[in-house]
XYZ file of C-alpha atoms in Angstrom:
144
model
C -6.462 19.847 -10.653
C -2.792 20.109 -10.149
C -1.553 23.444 -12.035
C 1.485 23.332 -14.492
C 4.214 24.934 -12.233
C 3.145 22.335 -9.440
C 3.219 19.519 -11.786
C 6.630 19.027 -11.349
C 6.890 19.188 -7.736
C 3.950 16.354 -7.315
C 5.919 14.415 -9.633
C 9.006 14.440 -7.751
C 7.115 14.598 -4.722
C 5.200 10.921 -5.713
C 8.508 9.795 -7.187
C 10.377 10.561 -3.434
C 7.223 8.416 -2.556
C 7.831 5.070 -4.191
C 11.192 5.255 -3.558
C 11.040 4.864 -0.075
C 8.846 2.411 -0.251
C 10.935 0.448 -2.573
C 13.120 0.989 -0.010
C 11.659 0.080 2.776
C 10.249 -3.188 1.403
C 13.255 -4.264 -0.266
C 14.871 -3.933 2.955
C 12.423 -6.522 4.420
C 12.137 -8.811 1.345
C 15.864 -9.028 1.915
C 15.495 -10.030 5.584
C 13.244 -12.783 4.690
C 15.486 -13.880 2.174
C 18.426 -14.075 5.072
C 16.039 -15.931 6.964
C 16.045 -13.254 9.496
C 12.897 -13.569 12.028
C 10.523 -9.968 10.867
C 8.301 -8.908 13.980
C 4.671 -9.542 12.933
C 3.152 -6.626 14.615
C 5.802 -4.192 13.290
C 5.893 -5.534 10.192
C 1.993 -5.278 9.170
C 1.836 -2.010 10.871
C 4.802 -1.177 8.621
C 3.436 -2.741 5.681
C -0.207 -0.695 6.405
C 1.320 2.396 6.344
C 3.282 1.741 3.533
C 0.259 1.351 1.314
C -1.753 4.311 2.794
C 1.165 6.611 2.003
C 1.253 5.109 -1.278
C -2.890 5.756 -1.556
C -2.422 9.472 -0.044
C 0.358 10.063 -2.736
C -1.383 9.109 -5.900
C -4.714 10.538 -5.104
C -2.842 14.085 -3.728
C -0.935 13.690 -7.281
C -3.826 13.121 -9.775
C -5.200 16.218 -8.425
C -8.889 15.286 -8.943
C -10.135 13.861 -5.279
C -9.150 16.006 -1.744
C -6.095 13.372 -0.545
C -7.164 11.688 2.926
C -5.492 12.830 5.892
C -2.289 11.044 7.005
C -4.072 9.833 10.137
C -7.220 7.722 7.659
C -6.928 4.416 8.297
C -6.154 2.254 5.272
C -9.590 1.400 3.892
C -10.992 4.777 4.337
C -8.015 6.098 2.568
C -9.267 3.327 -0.610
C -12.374 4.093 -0.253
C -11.525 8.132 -1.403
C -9.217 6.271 -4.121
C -12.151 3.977 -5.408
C -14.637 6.458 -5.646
C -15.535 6.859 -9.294
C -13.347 4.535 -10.206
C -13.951 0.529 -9.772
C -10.567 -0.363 -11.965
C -9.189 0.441 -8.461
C -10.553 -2.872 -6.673
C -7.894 -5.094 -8.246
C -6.337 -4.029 -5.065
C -9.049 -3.644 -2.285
C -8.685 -7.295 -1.245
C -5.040 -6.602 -0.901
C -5.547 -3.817 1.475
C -8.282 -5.750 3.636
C -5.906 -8.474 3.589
C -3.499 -6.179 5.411
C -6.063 -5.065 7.927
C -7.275 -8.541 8.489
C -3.836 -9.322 9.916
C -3.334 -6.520 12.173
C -7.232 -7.458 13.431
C -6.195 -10.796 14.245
C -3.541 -9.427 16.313
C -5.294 -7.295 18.119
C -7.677 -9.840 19.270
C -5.133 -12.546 19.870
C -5.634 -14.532 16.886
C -2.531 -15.152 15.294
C -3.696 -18.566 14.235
C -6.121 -17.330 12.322
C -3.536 -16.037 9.969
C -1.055 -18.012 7.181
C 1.769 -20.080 7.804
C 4.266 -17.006 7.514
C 2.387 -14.197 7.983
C 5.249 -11.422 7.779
C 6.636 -12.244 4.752
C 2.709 -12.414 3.269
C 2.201 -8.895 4.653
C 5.699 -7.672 2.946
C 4.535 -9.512 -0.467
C 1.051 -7.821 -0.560
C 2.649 -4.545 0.367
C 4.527 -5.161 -2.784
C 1.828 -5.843 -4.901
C 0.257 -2.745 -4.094
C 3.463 -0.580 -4.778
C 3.444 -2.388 -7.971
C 0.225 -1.380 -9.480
C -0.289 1.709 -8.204
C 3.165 2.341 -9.521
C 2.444 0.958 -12.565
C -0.729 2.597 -12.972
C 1.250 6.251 -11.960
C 3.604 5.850 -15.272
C 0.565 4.562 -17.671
C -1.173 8.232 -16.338
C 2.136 9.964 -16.664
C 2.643 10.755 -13.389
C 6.052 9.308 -12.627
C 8.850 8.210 -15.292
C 9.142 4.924 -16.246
């Protein structure tokens, strides 16, 4: 458990968190809405790392599971955040969805994926940041 004098540096700490990810994916929700072409590789890969960080964070700042190391891939990093807790699995197809992308990459398969696959990644990415967000200021963790 996080002690009272560190309390306040997870919470800024987790609050430095989401906003660079609101950064970061307002940036490419912006470039979609210019119509601006969003590399698919770099973008999922983006969008991946995006939602570990935001995994890492909330576990390291509830204090009650050992946060997984920067390097766990994404579903290893859920699997720490799940454990104990199923209300997280509104957002385990949302992370394999991300995953499922980058694997049909990797083996060529870019038909196997939706019509606009970038701006899919960038709108699951947000969905994440959205409820892990919103389930940081129902625990107190970050300010509304």
């Amino acid at each position: 458990m996080i002690s009272g004098m560190d309390t306040g540096l997870a919470a800024a700490a987790l609050s430095a968190v989401f906003a660079e990810a609101d950064a970061a994916l307002s940036a490419r929700e912006a470039a979609i809405t210019r119509g601006e072409a969003l590399s698919l590789t770099e973008t999922v890969e983006a969008m991946i790392a995006l939602t570990q960080g935001l995994v890492s964070a909330y576990v390291a700042t509830a204090g009650v599971k050992a946060p997984p190391a920067a390097e766990t891939d994404i579903l290893e990093a859920f699997r720490v955040l799940v454990k104990g807790e199923p209300t997280w699995n509104a957002i385990r197809d949302n992370c394999r969805e991300l995953v499922y992308y980058r694997n049909c990459i990797n083996m060529g398969r870019r038909d196997a994926l939706p019509k606009v696959p970038e701006k899919m990644a960038v709108r699951t990415a947000r969905h994440v940041y959205l409820y892990i967000k919103t389930r940081c200021i129902r625990e107190g963790h970050l300010a509304d």
